Short mmCIF file of C-alpha atoms and ligand atoms in Angstrom, two decimals:
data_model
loop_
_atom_site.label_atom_id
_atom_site.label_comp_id
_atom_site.label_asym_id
_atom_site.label_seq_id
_atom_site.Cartn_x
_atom_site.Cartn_y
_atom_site.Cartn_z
CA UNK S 27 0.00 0.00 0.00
CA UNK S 28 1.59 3.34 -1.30
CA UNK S 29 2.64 5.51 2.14
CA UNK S 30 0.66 8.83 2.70
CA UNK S 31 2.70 12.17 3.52
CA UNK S 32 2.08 13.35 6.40
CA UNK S 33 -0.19 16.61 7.40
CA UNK S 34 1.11 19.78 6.71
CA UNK S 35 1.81 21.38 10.29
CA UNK S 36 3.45 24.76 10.76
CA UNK S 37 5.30 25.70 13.86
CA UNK S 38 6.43 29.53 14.11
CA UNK S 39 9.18 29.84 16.84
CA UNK S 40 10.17 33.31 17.46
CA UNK S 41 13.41 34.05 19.72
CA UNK S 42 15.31 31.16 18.66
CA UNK S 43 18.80 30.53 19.69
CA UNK S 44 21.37 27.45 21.57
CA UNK S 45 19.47 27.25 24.19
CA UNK S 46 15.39 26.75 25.02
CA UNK S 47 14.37 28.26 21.75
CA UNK S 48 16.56 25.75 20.04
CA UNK S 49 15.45 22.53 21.93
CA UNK S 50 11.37 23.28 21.57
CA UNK S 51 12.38 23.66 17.67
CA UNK S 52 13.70 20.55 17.54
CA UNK S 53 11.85 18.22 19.84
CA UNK S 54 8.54 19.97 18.08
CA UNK S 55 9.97 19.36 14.85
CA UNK S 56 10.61 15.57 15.23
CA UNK S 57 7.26 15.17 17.01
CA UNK S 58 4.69 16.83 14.73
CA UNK S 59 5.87 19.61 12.62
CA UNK S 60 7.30 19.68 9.46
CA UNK S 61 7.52 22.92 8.09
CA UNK S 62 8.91 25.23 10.86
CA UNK S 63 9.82 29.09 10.19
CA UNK S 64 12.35 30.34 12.98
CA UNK S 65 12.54 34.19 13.73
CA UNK S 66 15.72 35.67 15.45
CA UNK S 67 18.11 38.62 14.40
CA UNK S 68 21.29 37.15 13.48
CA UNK S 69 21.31 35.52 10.36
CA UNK S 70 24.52 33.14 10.61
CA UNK S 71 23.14 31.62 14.03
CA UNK S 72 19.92 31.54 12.23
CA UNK S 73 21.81 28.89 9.78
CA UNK S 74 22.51 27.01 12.77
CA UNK S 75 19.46 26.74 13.87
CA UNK S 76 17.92 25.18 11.12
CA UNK S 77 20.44 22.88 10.66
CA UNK S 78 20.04 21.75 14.13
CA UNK S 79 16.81 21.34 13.20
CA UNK S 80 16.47 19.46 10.26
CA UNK S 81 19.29 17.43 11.80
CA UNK S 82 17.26 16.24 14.23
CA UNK S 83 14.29 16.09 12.32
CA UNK S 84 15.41 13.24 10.43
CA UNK S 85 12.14 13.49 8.12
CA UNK S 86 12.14 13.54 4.33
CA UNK S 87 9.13 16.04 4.86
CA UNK S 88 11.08 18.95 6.62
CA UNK S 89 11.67 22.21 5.35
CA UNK S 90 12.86 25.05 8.02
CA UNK S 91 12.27 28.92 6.71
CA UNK S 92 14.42 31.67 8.72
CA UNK S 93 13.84 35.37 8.81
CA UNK S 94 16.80 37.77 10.30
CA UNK S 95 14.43 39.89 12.12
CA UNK S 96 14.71 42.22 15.42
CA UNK S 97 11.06 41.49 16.76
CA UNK S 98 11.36 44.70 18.27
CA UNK S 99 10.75 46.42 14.64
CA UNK S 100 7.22 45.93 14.31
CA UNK S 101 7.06 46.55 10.17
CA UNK S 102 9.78 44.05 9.52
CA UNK S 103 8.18 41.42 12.51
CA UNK S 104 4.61 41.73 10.20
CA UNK S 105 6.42 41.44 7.23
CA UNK S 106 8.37 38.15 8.29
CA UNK S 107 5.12 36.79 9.66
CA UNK S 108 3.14 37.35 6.66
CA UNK S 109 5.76 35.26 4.62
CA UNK S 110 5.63 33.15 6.84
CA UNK S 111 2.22 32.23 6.43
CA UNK S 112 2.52 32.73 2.28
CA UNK S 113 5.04 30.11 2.39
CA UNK S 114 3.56 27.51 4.83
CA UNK S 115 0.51 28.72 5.94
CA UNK S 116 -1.56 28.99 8.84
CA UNK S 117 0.64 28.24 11.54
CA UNK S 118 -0.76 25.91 14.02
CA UNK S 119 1.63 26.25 16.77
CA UNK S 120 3.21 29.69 17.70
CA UNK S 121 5.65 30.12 20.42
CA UNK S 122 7.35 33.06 21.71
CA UNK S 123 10.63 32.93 23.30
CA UNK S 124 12.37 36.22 22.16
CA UNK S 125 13.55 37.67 25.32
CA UNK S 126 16.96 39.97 26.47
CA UNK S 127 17.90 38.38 29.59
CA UNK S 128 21.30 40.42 30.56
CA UNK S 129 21.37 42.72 33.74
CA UNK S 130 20.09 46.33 33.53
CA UNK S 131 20.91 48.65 37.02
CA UNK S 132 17.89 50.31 38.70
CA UNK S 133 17.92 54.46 37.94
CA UNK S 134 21.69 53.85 36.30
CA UNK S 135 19.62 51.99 33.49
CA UNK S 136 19.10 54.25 30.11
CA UNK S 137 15.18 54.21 29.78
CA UNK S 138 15.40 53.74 26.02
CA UNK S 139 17.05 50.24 27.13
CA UNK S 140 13.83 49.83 28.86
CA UNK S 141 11.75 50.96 26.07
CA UNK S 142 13.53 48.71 23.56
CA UNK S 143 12.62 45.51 26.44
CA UNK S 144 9.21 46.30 26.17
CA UNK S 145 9.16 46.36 22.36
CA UNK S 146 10.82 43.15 22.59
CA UNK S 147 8.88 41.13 25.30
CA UNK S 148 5.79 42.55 25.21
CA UNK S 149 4.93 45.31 22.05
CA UNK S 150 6.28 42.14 19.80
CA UNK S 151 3.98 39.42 21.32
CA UNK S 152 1.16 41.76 20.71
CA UNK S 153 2.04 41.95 17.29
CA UNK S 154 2.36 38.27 17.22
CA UNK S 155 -0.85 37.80 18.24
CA UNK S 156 -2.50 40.46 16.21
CA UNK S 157 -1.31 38.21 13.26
CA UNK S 158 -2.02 34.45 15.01
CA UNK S 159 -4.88 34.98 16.92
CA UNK S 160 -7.67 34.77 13.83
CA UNK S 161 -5.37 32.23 11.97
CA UNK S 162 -5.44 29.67 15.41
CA UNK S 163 -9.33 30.54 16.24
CA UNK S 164 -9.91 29.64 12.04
CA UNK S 165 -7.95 26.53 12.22
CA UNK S 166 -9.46 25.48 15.07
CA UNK S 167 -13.44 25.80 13.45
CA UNK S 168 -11.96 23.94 10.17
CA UNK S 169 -9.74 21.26 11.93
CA UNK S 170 -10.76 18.43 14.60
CA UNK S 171 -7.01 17.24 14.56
CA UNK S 172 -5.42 20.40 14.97
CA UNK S 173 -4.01 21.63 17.74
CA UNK S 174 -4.01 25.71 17.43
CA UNK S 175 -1.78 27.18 20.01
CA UNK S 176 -0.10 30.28 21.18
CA UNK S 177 2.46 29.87 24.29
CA UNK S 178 5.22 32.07 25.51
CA UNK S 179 8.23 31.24 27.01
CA UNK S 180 8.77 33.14 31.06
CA UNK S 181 9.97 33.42 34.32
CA UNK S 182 9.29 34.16 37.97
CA UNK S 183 10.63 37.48 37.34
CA UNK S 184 6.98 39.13 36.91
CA UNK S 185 5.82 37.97 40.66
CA UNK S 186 9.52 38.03 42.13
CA UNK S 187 11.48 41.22 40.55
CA UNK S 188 14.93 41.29 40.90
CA UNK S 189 16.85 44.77 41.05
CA UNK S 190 19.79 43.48 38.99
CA UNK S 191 17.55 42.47 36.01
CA UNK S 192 14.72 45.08 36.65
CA UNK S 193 14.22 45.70 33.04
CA UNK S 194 13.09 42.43 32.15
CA UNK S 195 10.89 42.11 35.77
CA UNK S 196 9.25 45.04 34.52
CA UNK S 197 8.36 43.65 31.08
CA UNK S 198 7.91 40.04 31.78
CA UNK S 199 5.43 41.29 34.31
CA UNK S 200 3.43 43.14 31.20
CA UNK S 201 4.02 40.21 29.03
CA UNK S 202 2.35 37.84 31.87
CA UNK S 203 -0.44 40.29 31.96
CA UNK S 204 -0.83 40.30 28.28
CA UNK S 205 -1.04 36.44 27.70
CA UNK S 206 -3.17 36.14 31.13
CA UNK S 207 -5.73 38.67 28.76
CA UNK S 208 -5.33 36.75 25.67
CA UNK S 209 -6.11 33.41 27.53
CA UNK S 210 -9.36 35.20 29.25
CA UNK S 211 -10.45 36.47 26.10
CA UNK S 212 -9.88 33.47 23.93
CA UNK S 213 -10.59 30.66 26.38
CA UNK S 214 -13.29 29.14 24.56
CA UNK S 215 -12.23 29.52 20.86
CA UNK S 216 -10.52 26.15 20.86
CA UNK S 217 -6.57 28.05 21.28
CA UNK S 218 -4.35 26.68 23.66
CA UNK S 219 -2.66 29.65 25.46
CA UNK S 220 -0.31 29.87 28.08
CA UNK S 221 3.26 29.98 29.44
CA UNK S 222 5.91 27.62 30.34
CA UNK S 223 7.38 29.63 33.65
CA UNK S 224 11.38 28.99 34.06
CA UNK S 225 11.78 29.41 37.50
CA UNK S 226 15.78 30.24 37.63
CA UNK S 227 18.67 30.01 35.46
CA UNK S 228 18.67 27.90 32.29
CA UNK S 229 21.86 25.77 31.05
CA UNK S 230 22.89 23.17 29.80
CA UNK S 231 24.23 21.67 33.16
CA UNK S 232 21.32 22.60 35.03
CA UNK S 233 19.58 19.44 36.38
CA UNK S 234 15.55 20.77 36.13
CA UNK S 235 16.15 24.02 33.74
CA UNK S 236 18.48 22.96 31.29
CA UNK S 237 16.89 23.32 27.57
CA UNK S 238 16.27 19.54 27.03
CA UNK S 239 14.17 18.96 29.80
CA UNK S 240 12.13 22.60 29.61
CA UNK S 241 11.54 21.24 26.10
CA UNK S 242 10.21 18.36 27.21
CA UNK S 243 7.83 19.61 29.64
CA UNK S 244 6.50 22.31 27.00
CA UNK S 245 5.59 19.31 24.66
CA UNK S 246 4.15 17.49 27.47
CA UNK S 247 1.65 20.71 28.48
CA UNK S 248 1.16 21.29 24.44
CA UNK S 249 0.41 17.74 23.57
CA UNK S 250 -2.10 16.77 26.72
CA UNK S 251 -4.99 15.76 25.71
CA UNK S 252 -6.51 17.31 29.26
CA UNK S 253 -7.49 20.62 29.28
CA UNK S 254 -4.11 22.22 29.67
CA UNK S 255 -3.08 24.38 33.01
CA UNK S 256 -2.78 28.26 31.98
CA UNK S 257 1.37 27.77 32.89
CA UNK S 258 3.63 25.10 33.54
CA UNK S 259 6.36 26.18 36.45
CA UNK S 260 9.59 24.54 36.19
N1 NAP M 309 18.24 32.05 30.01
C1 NAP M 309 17.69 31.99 31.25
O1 NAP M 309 18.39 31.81 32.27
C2 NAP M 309 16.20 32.13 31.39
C3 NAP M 309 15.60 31.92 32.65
C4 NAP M 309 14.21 32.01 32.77
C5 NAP M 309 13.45 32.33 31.65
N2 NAP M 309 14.07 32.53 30.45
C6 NAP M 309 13.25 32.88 29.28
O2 NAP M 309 13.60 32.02 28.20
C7 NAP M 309 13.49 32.72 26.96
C8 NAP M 309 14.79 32.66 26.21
O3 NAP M 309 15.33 31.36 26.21
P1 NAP M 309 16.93 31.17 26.33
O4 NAP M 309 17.45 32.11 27.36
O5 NAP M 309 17.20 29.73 26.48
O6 NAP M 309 17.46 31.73 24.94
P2 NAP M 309 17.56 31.00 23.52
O7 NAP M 309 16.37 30.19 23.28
O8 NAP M 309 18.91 30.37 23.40
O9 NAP M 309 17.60 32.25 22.54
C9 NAP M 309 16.61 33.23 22.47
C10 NAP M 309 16.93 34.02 21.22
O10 NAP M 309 16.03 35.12 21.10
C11 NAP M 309 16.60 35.95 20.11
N3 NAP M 309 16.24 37.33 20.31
C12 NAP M 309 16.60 38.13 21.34
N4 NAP M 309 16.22 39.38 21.08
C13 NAP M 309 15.59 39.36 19.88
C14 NAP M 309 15.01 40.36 19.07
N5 NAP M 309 15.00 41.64 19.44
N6 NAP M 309 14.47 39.99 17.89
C15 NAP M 309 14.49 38.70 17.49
N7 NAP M 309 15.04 37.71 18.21
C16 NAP M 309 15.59 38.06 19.39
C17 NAP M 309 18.11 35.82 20.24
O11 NAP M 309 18.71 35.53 18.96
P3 NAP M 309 19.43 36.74 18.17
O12 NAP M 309 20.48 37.27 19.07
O13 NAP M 309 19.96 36.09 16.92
O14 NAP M 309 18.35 37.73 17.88
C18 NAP M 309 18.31 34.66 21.20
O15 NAP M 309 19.32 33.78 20.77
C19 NAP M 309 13.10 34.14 27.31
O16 NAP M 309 11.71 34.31 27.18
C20 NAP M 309 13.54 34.27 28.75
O17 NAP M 309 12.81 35.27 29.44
C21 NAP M 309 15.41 32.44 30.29
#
């Protein structure tokens, strides 16, 4: 009996880079999806990326699209999402990871830094959704199998601030507030919406939050077939 390709499923991962944004694109990818677009600014890591994973992939089926793209430029983030959709369609699955996570100095901080955090965490995601939101509610009238989503990649910072990385408390605390809206406003349209909460330092070495294992658990919460919790902590 002649074999059957499988589905068409897009994944949109925006924020991509070594560590969780790379592991959810490639656990994803081998699980389910087989046309992924990845969004980050630097275009060399970008070719990385998506050679990590189609690497791990290992499907005939696979095609990865990237677009060099600083989120925080709202023209250029619509543009890359509407190509993305012209090239693979309506995505299914859209997760945000894009984040700065360096240290920024209460009052010694330039405000513009902070400005520039909020395009990036939170102005962005709004975007994001802007775009997603009627693609995900559409798919999920027209498809029984699919599995529309929108989830964001956070913290603890948003409940417990910390002076040394204020500028990202500040805006992870919006961002939180943003998706907690989203998920009120969309909770019976069929989306999955929510957060996978990284509650400390990720690495590699890290026993709980290294990438691997936060990838698992976001695949675990994304693939339930329970009603899913609003946010996973690990
Ligand atoms: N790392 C931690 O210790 C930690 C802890 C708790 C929560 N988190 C959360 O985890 C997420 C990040 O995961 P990760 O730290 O493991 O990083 P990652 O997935 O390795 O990489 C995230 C990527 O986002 C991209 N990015 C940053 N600013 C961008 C912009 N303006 N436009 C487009 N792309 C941008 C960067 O790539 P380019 O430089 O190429 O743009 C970066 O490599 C964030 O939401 C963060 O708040 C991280």
């Amino acid at each position: 009996m002649a074999s059957t390709n499988p589905p068409d499923r897009h994944l949109v991962l925006i924020g991509v880079g070594p560590g969780i944004g790379r592991s959810v694109a490639c656990l994803f990818a081998s699980k389910r999806y087989n046309n992924v677009t990845l969004i980050a600014r630097r275009a060399e890591q970008l070719k990385v990326e998506k050679a990590e994973v189609e690497a791990t992939a290992k499907s005939q089926y696979i095609k990865v699209n990237t677009y060099a793209v600083d989120v925080a430029d709202s023209a250029a983030l619509v543009d890359a999402l509407g190509n993305a959709e012209a090239t693979f369609g309506k995505p299914e699955c859209v997760y945000y990871n894009a984040a700065r996570v360096v240290p920024s100095q209460l009052l010694t901080h330039d405000v513009r830094e902070i400005e520039y955090d909020f395009k990036l965490t939170v102005s962005a995601l709004y975007t994001t959704a802007q775009w997603a939101m009627p693609l995900l509610v559409e798919l999920a009238k027209t498809d029984v199998s699919a599995k529309p989503t929108l989830v964001v990649t956070g913290g603890v910072l948003h409940v417990e601030p910390e002076p040394d990385l204020f500028s990202l408390s500040l805006v992870k605390a919006a961002q939180r507030n943003l998706v907690q809206s989203l998920a009120l406003a969309y909770g019976s349209s069929g989306v999955r919406i929510g957060m996978i909460l990284v509650a400390g330092t990720v690495g590699p070495d890290e026993k709980v939050r290294n990438p691997t294992n936060i990838a698992e658990e976001a695949w675990k919460w994304f693939s339930s077939d329970e009603e899913s919790p609003f946010e996973v902590l690990i």
